[in-house]
PDB file of C-alpha atoms in Angstrom:
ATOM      1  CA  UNK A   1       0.000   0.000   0.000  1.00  0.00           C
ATOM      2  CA  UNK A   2       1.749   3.220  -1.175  1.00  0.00           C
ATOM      3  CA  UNK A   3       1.004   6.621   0.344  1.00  0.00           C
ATOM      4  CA  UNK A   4      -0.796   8.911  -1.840  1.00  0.00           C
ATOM      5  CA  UNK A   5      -1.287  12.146   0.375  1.00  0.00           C
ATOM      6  CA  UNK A   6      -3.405  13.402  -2.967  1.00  0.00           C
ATOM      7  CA  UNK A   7      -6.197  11.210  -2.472  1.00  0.00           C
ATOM      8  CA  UNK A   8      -6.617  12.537   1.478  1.00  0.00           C
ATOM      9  CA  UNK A   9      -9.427  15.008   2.208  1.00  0.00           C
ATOM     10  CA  UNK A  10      -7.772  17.854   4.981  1.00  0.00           C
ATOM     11  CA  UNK A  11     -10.778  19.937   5.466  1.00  0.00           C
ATOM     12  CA  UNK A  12     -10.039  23.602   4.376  1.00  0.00           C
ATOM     13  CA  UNK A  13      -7.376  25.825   4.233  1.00  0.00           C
ATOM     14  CA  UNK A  14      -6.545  29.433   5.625  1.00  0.00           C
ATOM     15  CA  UNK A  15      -7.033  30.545   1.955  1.00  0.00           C
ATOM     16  CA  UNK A  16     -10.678  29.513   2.283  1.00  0.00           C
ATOM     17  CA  UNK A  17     -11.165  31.871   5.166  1.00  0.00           C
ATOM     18  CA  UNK A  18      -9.934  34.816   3.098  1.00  0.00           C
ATOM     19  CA  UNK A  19     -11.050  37.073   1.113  1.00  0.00           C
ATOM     20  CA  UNK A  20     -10.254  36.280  -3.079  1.00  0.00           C
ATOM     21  CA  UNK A  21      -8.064  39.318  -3.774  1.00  0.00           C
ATOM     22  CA  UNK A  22      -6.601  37.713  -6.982  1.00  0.00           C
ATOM     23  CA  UNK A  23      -8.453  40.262  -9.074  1.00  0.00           C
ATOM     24  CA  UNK A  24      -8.236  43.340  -6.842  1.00  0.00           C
ATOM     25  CA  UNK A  25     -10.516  44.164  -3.582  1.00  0.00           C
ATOM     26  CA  UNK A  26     -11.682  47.572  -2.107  1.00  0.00           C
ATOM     27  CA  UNK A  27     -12.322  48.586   1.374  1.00  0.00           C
ATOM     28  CA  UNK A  28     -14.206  51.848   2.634  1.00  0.00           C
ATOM     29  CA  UNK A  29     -14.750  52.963   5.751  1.00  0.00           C
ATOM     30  CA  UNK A  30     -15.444  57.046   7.382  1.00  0.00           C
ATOM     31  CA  UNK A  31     -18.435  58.565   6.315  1.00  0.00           C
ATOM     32  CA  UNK A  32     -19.927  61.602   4.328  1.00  0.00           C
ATOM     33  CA  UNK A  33     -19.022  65.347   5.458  1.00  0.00           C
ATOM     34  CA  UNK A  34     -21.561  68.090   5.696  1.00  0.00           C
ATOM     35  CA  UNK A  35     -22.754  69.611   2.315  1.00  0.00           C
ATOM     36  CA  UNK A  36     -20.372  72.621   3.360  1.00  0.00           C
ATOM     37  CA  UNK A  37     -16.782  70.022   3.158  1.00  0.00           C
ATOM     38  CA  UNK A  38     -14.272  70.856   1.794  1.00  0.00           C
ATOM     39  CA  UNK A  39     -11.565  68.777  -0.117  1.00  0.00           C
ATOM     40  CA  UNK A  40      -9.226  66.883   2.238  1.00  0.00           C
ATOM     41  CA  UNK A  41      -5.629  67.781   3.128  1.00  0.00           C
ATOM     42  CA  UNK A  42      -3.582  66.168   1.276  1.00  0.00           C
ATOM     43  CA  UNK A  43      -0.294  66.224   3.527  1.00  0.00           C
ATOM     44  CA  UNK A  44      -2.775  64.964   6.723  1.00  0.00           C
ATOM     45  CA  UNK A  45      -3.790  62.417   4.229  1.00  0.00           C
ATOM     46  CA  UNK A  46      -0.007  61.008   3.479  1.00  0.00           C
ATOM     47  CA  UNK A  47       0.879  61.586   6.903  1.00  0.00           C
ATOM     48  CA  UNK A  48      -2.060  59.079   7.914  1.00  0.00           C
ATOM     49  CA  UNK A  49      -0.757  56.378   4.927  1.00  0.00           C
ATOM     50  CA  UNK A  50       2.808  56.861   6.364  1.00  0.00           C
ATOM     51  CA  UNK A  51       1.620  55.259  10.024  1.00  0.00           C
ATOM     52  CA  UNK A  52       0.644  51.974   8.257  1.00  0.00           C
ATOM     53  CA  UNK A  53       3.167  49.669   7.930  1.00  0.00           C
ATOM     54  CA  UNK A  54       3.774  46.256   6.203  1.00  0.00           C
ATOM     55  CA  UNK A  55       3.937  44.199   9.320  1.00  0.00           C
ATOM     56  CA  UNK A  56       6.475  41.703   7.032  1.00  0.00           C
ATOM     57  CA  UNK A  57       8.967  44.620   5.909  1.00  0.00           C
ATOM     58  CA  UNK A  58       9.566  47.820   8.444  1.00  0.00           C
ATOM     59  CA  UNK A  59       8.695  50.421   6.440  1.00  0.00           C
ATOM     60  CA  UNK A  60       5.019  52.040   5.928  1.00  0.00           C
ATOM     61  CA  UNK A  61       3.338  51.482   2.930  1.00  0.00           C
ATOM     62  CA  UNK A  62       3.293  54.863   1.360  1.00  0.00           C
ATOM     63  CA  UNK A  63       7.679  54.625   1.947  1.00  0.00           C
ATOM     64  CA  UNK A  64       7.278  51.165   0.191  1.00  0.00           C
ATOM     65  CA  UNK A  65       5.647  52.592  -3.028  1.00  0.00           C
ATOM     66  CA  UNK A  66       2.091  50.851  -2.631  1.00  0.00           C
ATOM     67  CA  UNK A  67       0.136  53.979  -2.861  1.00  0.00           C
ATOM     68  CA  UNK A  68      -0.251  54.572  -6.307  1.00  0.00           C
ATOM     69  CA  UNK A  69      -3.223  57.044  -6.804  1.00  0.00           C
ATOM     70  CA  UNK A  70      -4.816  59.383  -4.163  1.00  0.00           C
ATOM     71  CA  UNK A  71      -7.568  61.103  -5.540  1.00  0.00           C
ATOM     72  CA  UNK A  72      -8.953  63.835  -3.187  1.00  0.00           C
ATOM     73  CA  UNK A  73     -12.621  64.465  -3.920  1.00  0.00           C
ATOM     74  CA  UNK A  74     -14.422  68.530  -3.311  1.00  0.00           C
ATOM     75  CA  UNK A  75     -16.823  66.372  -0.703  1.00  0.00           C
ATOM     76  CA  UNK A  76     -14.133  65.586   1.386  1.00  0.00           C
ATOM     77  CA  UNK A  77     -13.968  61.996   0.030  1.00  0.00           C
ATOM     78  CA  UNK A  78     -10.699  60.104  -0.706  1.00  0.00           C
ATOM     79  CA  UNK A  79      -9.953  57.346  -3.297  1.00  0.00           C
ATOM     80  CA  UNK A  80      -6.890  55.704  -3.204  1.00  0.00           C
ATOM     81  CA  UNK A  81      -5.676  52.919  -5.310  1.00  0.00           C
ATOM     82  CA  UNK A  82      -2.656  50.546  -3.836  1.00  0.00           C
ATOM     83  CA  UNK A  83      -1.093  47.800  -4.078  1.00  0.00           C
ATOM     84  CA  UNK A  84       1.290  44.920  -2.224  1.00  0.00           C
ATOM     85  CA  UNK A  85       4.849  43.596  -2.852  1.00  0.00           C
ATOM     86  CA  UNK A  86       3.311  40.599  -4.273  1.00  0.00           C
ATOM     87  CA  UNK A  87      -0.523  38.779  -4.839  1.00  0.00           C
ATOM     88  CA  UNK A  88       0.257  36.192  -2.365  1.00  0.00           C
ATOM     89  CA  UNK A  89       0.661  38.801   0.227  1.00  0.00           C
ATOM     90  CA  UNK A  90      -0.473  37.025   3.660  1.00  0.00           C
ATOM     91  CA  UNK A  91      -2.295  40.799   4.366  1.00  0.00           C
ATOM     92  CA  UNK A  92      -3.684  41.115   1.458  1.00  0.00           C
ATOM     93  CA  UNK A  93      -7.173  41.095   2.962  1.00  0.00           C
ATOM     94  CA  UNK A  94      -6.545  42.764   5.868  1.00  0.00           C
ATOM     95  CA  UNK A  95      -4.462  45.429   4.802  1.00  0.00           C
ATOM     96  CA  UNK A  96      -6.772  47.958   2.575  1.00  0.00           C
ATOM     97  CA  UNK A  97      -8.758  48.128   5.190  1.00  0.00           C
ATOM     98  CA  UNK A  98      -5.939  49.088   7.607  1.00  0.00           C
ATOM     99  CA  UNK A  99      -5.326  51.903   5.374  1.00  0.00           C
ATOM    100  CA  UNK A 100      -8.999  53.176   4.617  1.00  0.00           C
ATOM    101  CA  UNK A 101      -9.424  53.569   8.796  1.00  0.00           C
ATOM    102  CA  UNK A 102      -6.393  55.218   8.749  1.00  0.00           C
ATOM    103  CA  UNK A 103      -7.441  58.027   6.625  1.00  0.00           C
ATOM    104  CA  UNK A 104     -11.070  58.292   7.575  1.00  0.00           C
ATOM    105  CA  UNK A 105      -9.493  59.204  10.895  1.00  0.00           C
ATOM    106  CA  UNK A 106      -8.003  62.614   9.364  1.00  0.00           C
ATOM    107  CA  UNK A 107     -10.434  65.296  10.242  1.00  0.00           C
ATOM    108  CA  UNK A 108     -11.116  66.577   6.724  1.00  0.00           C
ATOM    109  CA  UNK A 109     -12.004  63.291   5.262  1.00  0.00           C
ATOM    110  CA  UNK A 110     -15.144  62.104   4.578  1.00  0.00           C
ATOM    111  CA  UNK A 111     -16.075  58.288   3.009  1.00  0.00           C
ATOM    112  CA  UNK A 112     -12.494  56.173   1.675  1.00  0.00           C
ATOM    113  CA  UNK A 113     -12.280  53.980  -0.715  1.00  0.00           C
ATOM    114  CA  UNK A 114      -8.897  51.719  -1.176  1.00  0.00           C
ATOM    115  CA  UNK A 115      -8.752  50.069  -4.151  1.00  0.00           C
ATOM    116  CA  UNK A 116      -5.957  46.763  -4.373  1.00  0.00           C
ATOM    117  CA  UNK A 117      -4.755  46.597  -7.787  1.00  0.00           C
ATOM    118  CA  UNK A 118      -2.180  44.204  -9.208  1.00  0.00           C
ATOM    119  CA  UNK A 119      -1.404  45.976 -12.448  1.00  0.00           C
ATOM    120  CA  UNK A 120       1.349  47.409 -12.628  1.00  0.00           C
ATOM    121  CA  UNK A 121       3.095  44.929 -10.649  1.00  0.00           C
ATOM    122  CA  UNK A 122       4.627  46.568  -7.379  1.00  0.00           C
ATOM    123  CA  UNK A 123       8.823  47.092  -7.898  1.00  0.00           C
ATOM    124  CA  UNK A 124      11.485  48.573  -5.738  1.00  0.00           C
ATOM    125  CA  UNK A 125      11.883  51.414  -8.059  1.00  0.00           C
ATOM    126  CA  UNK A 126       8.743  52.570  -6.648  1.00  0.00           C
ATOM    127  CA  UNK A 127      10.564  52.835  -3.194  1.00  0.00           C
ATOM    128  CA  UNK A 128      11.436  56.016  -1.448  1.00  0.00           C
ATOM    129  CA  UNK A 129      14.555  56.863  -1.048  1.00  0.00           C
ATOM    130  CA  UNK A 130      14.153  56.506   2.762  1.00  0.00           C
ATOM    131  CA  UNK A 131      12.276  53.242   2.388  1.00  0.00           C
ATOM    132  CA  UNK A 132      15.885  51.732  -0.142  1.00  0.00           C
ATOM    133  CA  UNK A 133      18.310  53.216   2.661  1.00  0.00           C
ATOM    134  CA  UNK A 134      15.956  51.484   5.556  1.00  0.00           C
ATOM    135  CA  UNK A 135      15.791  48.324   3.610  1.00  0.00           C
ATOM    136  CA  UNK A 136      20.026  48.764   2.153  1.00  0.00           C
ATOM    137  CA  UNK A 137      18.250  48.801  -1.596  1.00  0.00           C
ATOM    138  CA  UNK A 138      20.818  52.026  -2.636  1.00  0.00           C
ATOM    139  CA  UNK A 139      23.286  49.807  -4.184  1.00  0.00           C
ATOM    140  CA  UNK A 140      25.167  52.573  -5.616  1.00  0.00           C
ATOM    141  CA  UNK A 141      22.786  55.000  -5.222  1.00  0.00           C
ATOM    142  CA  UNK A 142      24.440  58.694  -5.199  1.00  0.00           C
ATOM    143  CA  UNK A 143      21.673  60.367  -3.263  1.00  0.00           C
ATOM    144  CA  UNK A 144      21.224  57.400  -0.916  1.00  0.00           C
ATOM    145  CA  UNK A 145      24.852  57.577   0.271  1.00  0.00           C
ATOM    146  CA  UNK A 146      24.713  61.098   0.234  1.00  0.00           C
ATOM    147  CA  UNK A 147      21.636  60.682   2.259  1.00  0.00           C
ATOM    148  CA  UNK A 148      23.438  58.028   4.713  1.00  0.00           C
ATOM    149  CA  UNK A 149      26.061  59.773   5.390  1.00  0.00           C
ATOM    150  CA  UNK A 150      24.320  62.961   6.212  1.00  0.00           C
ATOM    151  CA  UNK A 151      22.426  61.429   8.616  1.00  0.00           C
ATOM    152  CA  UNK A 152      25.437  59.802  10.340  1.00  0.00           C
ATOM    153  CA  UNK A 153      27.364  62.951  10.590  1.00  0.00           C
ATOM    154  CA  UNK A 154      24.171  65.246  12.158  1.00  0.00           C
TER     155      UNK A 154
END
């Protein structure tokens, strides 16, 4: 009798618990302003992306080159299109959401929208500067070492 592991039913998987994000997901959260709103800040708005972080890689999110579009709407509402380092992303389910509370909680914002997209593919040229020299992605990088060694000299 031979083992054939193929033929043995396991019962399901963590991937049937979450959510199919192979062809993009969106999360909201906040809520609409007053007719009177204005259009959000746009500098509270990357401020709130910058305190969610990747909880694989130490660097937030808007650093790492996932935000790709932020689209700031006259009713206060925010859009924002993202993506991850890669589609099997363990957070991939979790994580737009992370980032739609975090900018409903800016004052001047009204409903959010995150969008996960998977085209274009995410790449390290879409790293910050600061995200390559936290991660040691300069290699070679003029600005990074001039960067570096700025900040070990102040």
């Amino acid at each position: 009798m031979g083992d054939s592991y193929d033929t043995l039913a396991v019962g399901p998987g963590l991937a049937d618990f979450l959510p199919d994000v192979s062809q993009g997901f969106t999360a909201h959260a906040g809520a609409p302003l007053e007719q009177n709103a204005s259009q959000s800040d746009e500098l509270a708005v990357i401020d709130a992306l910058q305190t969610v972080k990747d909880p694989e890689i130490p660097v937030n999110i808007y650093d790492l080159g996932l935000i790709y579009d932020i689209i700031r709407h006259p009713t206060g509402d925010v859009d924002i299109t993202m993506s991850l380092t890669a589609p099997g992303c363990p957070v991939a389910g979790e994580l737009p959401g992370q980032v739609a509370e975090a900018v409903a909680a800016v004052e001047s914002v009204g409903k959010v929208a995150v969008s996960l997209v998977w085209d274009p593919p995410w790449t390290t040229e879409r790293m910050s500067e600061d995200a390559r020299l936290a991660l040691d992605f300069c290699a070679g990088s003029a600005s990074c070492r001039t960067k570096f060694y700025l900040m070990v000299w102040l």
